[in-house]
């Protein structure tokens, strides 16, 4: 940063000019002369004399209200979700790796107060099956992540038991309504006339 401010715009390389343009919010498209002209105009409007301004960055980083912290628990202790992937970019003949943004659960817990992360996690397809939102009081209440997880997520055996009890209750209701079970054979009503179709033929 100090090297950039010490150098004049004419002495800077294209990569340095691009970074200054990015800080100023100026388009970095076009030739070197056009870029230098746009940077000078932005600096004149910003009231700075060759140094990179810090005022445009402040509104982006300062937030008027502190968001409430949200806690997520995961089935996996070290779950990592990709918000935006890494990619390669060529700058000035060199290939750079532009790092993506990730959400990393540590020991099954992830805490955040960033609205974009909360929105991403709530809309994630694995929300509810792999990880879940919990109340902060649950985490502070002295319960371990395993205990909270067992409370929130039921195992397959517990689900099967619950399903079996529901089915039994439904069968019981049907028996009460119909008067007999589904699979039980109904006694045939005997009338005085015998059918010839029911008699065996020799």
Short mmCIF file of C-alpha atoms in Angstrom, two decimals:
data_model
loop_
_atom_site.label_atom_id
_atom_site.label_comp_id
_atom_site.label_asym_id
_atom_site.label_seq_id
_atom_site.Cartn_x
_atom_site.Cartn_y
_atom_site.Cartn_z
CA UNK A 1 0.00 0.00 0.00
CA UNK A 2 2.82 2.42 0.83
CA UNK A 3 4.64 1.56 -2.40
CA UNK A 4 1.54 2.42 -4.40
CA UNK A 5 1.13 5.78 -2.73
CA UNK A 6 4.80 6.62 -3.18
CA UNK A 7 4.76 5.81 -6.91
CA UNK A 8 3.07 8.06 -9.40
CA UNK A 9 0.39 6.60 -11.63
CA UNK A 10 2.72 6.67 -14.66
CA UNK A 11 5.30 4.48 -12.88
CA UNK A 12 2.79 1.81 -11.77
CA UNK A 13 2.42 -1.52 -13.53
CA UNK A 14 -0.95 -2.56 -14.95
CA UNK A 15 -1.61 -4.89 -12.02
CA UNK A 16 -1.02 -2.05 -9.56
CA UNK A 17 -3.24 0.26 -11.61
CA UNK A 18 -5.98 -2.37 -11.60
CA UNK A 19 -5.81 -2.68 -7.81
CA UNK A 20 -5.96 1.12 -7.39
CA UNK A 21 -8.90 1.23 -9.80
CA UNK A 22 -10.63 -1.46 -7.81
CA UNK A 23 -10.13 0.47 -4.56
CA UNK A 24 -11.55 3.60 -6.17
CA UNK A 25 -14.43 1.73 -7.75
CA UNK A 26 -13.33 2.64 -11.28
CA UNK A 27 -13.69 0.34 -14.29
CA UNK A 28 -10.36 -1.31 -15.10
CA UNK A 29 -11.23 -1.90 -18.77
CA UNK A 30 -9.34 -0.25 -21.61
CA UNK A 31 -5.75 0.76 -22.30
CA UNK A 32 -3.22 2.08 -19.80
CA UNK A 33 -3.73 5.76 -20.70
CA UNK A 34 -7.51 5.50 -20.35
CA UNK A 35 -7.16 3.74 -17.01
CA UNK A 36 -4.75 6.38 -15.67
CA UNK A 37 -7.16 9.13 -16.77
CA UNK A 38 -10.12 7.47 -15.02
CA UNK A 39 -8.08 6.97 -11.82
CA UNK A 40 -6.98 10.62 -11.81
CA UNK A 41 -10.57 11.78 -12.29
CA UNK A 42 -11.75 9.56 -9.44
CA UNK A 43 -8.96 10.84 -7.17
CA UNK A 44 -9.81 14.46 -8.00
CA UNK A 45 -13.47 13.83 -7.20
CA UNK A 46 -12.54 11.99 -4.01
CA UNK A 47 -10.33 14.89 -2.90
CA UNK A 48 -7.17 12.84 -2.58
CA UNK A 49 -3.83 13.75 -4.09
CA UNK A 50 -2.25 10.56 -5.39
CA UNK A 51 -3.00 8.48 -2.32
CA UNK A 52 -5.60 5.75 -2.25
CA UNK A 53 -8.76 6.84 -0.45
CA UNK A 54 -10.11 4.97 2.54
CA UNK A 55 -13.50 6.67 2.64
CA UNK A 56 -15.27 4.51 -0.01
CA UNK A 57 -14.39 1.36 1.93
CA UNK A 58 -15.81 2.50 5.26
CA UNK A 59 -19.51 2.36 4.36
CA UNK A 60 -19.06 -1.20 3.12
CA UNK A 61 -17.46 -2.48 6.32
CA UNK A 62 -19.45 -0.55 8.92
CA UNK A 63 -22.88 -1.89 9.74
CA UNK A 64 -25.49 0.19 11.51
CA UNK A 65 -27.06 -2.67 13.45
CA UNK A 66 -25.38 -5.75 14.84
CA UNK A 67 -27.12 -8.87 13.58
CA UNK A 68 -28.14 -11.62 15.98
CA UNK A 69 -25.74 -14.54 16.14
CA UNK A 70 -27.16 -17.74 14.69
CA UNK A 71 -25.81 -21.18 15.62
CA UNK A 72 -25.89 -24.24 13.36
CA UNK A 73 -25.03 -27.79 14.36
CA UNK A 74 -23.91 -30.50 11.99
CA UNK A 75 -24.07 -34.26 11.89
CA UNK A 76 -20.39 -34.16 10.88
CA UNK A 77 -17.76 -32.62 13.15
CA UNK A 78 -15.74 -30.99 10.35
CA UNK A 79 -18.29 -30.10 7.65
CA UNK A 80 -17.17 -27.65 4.96
CA UNK A 81 -19.64 -25.97 2.61
CA UNK A 82 -18.59 -23.99 -0.47
CA UNK A 83 -20.35 -20.64 -0.88
CA UNK A 84 -18.31 -19.62 -3.93
CA UNK A 85 -15.60 -21.87 -5.41
CA UNK A 86 -11.97 -20.97 -6.06
CA UNK A 87 -10.97 -20.24 -9.64
CA UNK A 88 -7.94 -19.35 -11.74
CA UNK A 89 -7.47 -15.87 -13.20
CA UNK A 90 -4.78 -14.53 -15.49
CA UNK A 91 -3.41 -11.14 -14.42
CA UNK A 92 -0.52 -9.59 -16.29
CA UNK A 93 0.61 -12.93 -17.77
CA UNK A 94 0.54 -14.70 -14.40
CA UNK A 95 -2.08 -17.19 -13.32
CA UNK A 96 -3.46 -16.43 -9.87
CA UNK A 97 -5.72 -18.55 -7.68
CA UNK A 98 -8.68 -16.50 -6.52
CA UNK A 99 -9.85 -18.07 -3.29
CA UNK A 100 -13.51 -18.83 -2.81
CA UNK A 101 -15.56 -18.43 0.34
CA UNK A 102 -16.25 -21.40 2.58
CA UNK A 103 -18.28 -22.20 5.67
CA UNK A 104 -16.38 -24.51 8.03
CA UNK A 105 -18.05 -26.28 10.96
CA UNK A 106 -15.66 -26.97 13.86
CA UNK A 107 -16.60 -29.78 16.24
CA UNK A 108 -20.06 -29.79 14.70
CA UNK A 109 -20.82 -26.10 15.40
CA UNK A 110 -20.84 -23.02 13.17
CA UNK A 111 -21.71 -19.57 14.54
CA UNK A 112 -22.36 -16.58 12.30
CA UNK A 113 -24.06 -13.21 12.27
CA UNK A 114 -23.49 -12.44 8.58
CA UNK A 115 -26.82 -12.18 6.72
CA UNK A 116 -25.47 -13.59 3.44
CA UNK A 117 -24.16 -16.72 5.21
CA UNK A 118 -27.43 -17.17 7.12
CA UNK A 119 -29.41 -16.84 3.88
CA UNK A 120 -27.10 -19.33 2.13
CA UNK A 121 -27.31 -21.90 4.96
CA UNK A 122 -31.10 -21.60 5.29
CA UNK A 123 -31.56 -22.16 1.54
CA UNK A 124 -28.99 -25.00 1.32
CA UNK A 125 -30.40 -28.36 0.11
CA UNK A 126 -28.82 -30.22 3.05
CA UNK A 127 -30.41 -27.93 5.65
CA UNK A 128 -32.44 -30.10 7.98
CA UNK A 129 -30.76 -33.39 7.08
CA UNK A 130 -27.01 -32.74 7.49
CA UNK A 131 -27.05 -29.56 9.57
CA UNK A 132 -29.69 -27.61 11.45
CA UNK A 133 -30.23 -24.22 13.10
CA UNK A 134 -30.44 -24.29 16.90
CA UNK A 135 -31.21 -21.77 19.58
CA UNK A 136 -28.20 -20.18 21.28
CA UNK A 137 -29.63 -21.20 24.65
CA UNK A 138 -29.28 -24.88 23.70
CA UNK A 139 -25.55 -24.46 23.10
CA UNK A 140 -24.96 -22.46 26.29
CA UNK A 141 -27.11 -24.75 28.41
CA UNK A 142 -24.26 -27.18 29.04
CA UNK A 143 -25.40 -29.75 26.50
CA UNK A 144 -22.84 -31.29 24.19
CA UNK A 145 -23.30 -31.16 20.43
CA UNK A 146 -24.11 -34.88 20.44
CA UNK A 147 -26.92 -34.39 22.97
CA UNK A 148 -28.37 -31.47 21.02
CA UNK A 149 -28.08 -33.42 17.80
CA UNK A 150 -29.84 -36.45 19.28
CA UNK A 151 -32.63 -34.19 20.47
CA UNK A 152 -33.03 -32.53 17.08
CA UNK A 153 -32.44 -35.49 14.77
CA UNK A 154 -34.05 -38.86 15.31
CA UNK A 155 -32.20 -41.98 14.32
CA UNK A 156 -33.60 -44.38 11.76
CA UNK A 157 -34.53 -46.91 14.47
CA UNK A 158 -36.47 -44.29 16.42
CA UNK A 159 -38.32 -43.27 13.25
CA UNK A 160 -39.19 -46.91 12.50
CA UNK A 161 -40.51 -47.42 16.04
CA UNK A 162 -42.58 -44.26 15.79
CA UNK A 163 -43.93 -45.34 12.40
CA UNK A 164 -44.79 -48.82 13.73
CA UNK A 165 -46.74 -47.34 16.66
CA UNK A 166 -48.65 -45.05 14.27
CA UNK A 167 -49.51 -47.98 11.98
CA UNK A 168 -50.67 -50.05 14.97
CA UNK A 169 -52.90 -47.20 16.11
CA UNK A 170 -54.37 -46.89 12.61
CA UNK A 171 -55.05 -50.66 12.42
CA UNK A 172 -56.74 -50.52 15.80
CA UNK A 173 -59.01 -47.71 14.58
CA UNK A 174 -59.89 -49.68 11.43
CA UNK A 175 -60.73 -52.75 13.50
CA UNK A 176 -62.99 -50.67 15.69
CA UNK A 177 -64.72 -49.16 12.64
CA UNK A 178 -65.03 -52.34 10.54
CA UNK A 179 -65.48 -54.79 13.36
CA UNK A 180 -62.67 -57.09 12.19
CA UNK A 181 -59.09 -57.02 11.02
CA UNK A 182 -58.11 -56.56 7.38
CA UNK A 183 -56.61 -59.98 6.76
CA UNK A 184 -59.18 -62.01 8.71
CA UNK A 185 -61.51 -64.18 6.64
CA UNK A 186 -65.15 -63.23 6.79
CA UNK A 187 -67.64 -66.03 7.58
CA UNK A 188 -69.89 -66.69 4.60
CA UNK A 189 -73.57 -66.27 5.04
CA UNK A 190 -75.31 -69.59 4.51
CA UNK A 191 -78.61 -69.50 2.74
CA UNK A 192 -80.90 -72.47 2.26
CA UNK A 193 -80.00 -72.92 -1.42
CA UNK A 194 -76.78 -74.69 -2.34
CA UNK A 195 -74.88 -73.57 -5.35
CA UNK A 196 -73.73 -76.17 -7.85
CA UNK A 197 -70.57 -74.17 -8.55
CA UNK A 198 -69.26 -74.82 -5.03
CA UNK A 199 -69.61 -78.63 -5.30
CA UNK A 200 -66.53 -80.58 -6.32
CA UNK A 201 -66.68 -82.50 -9.57
CA UNK A 202 -65.17 -85.98 -9.85
#
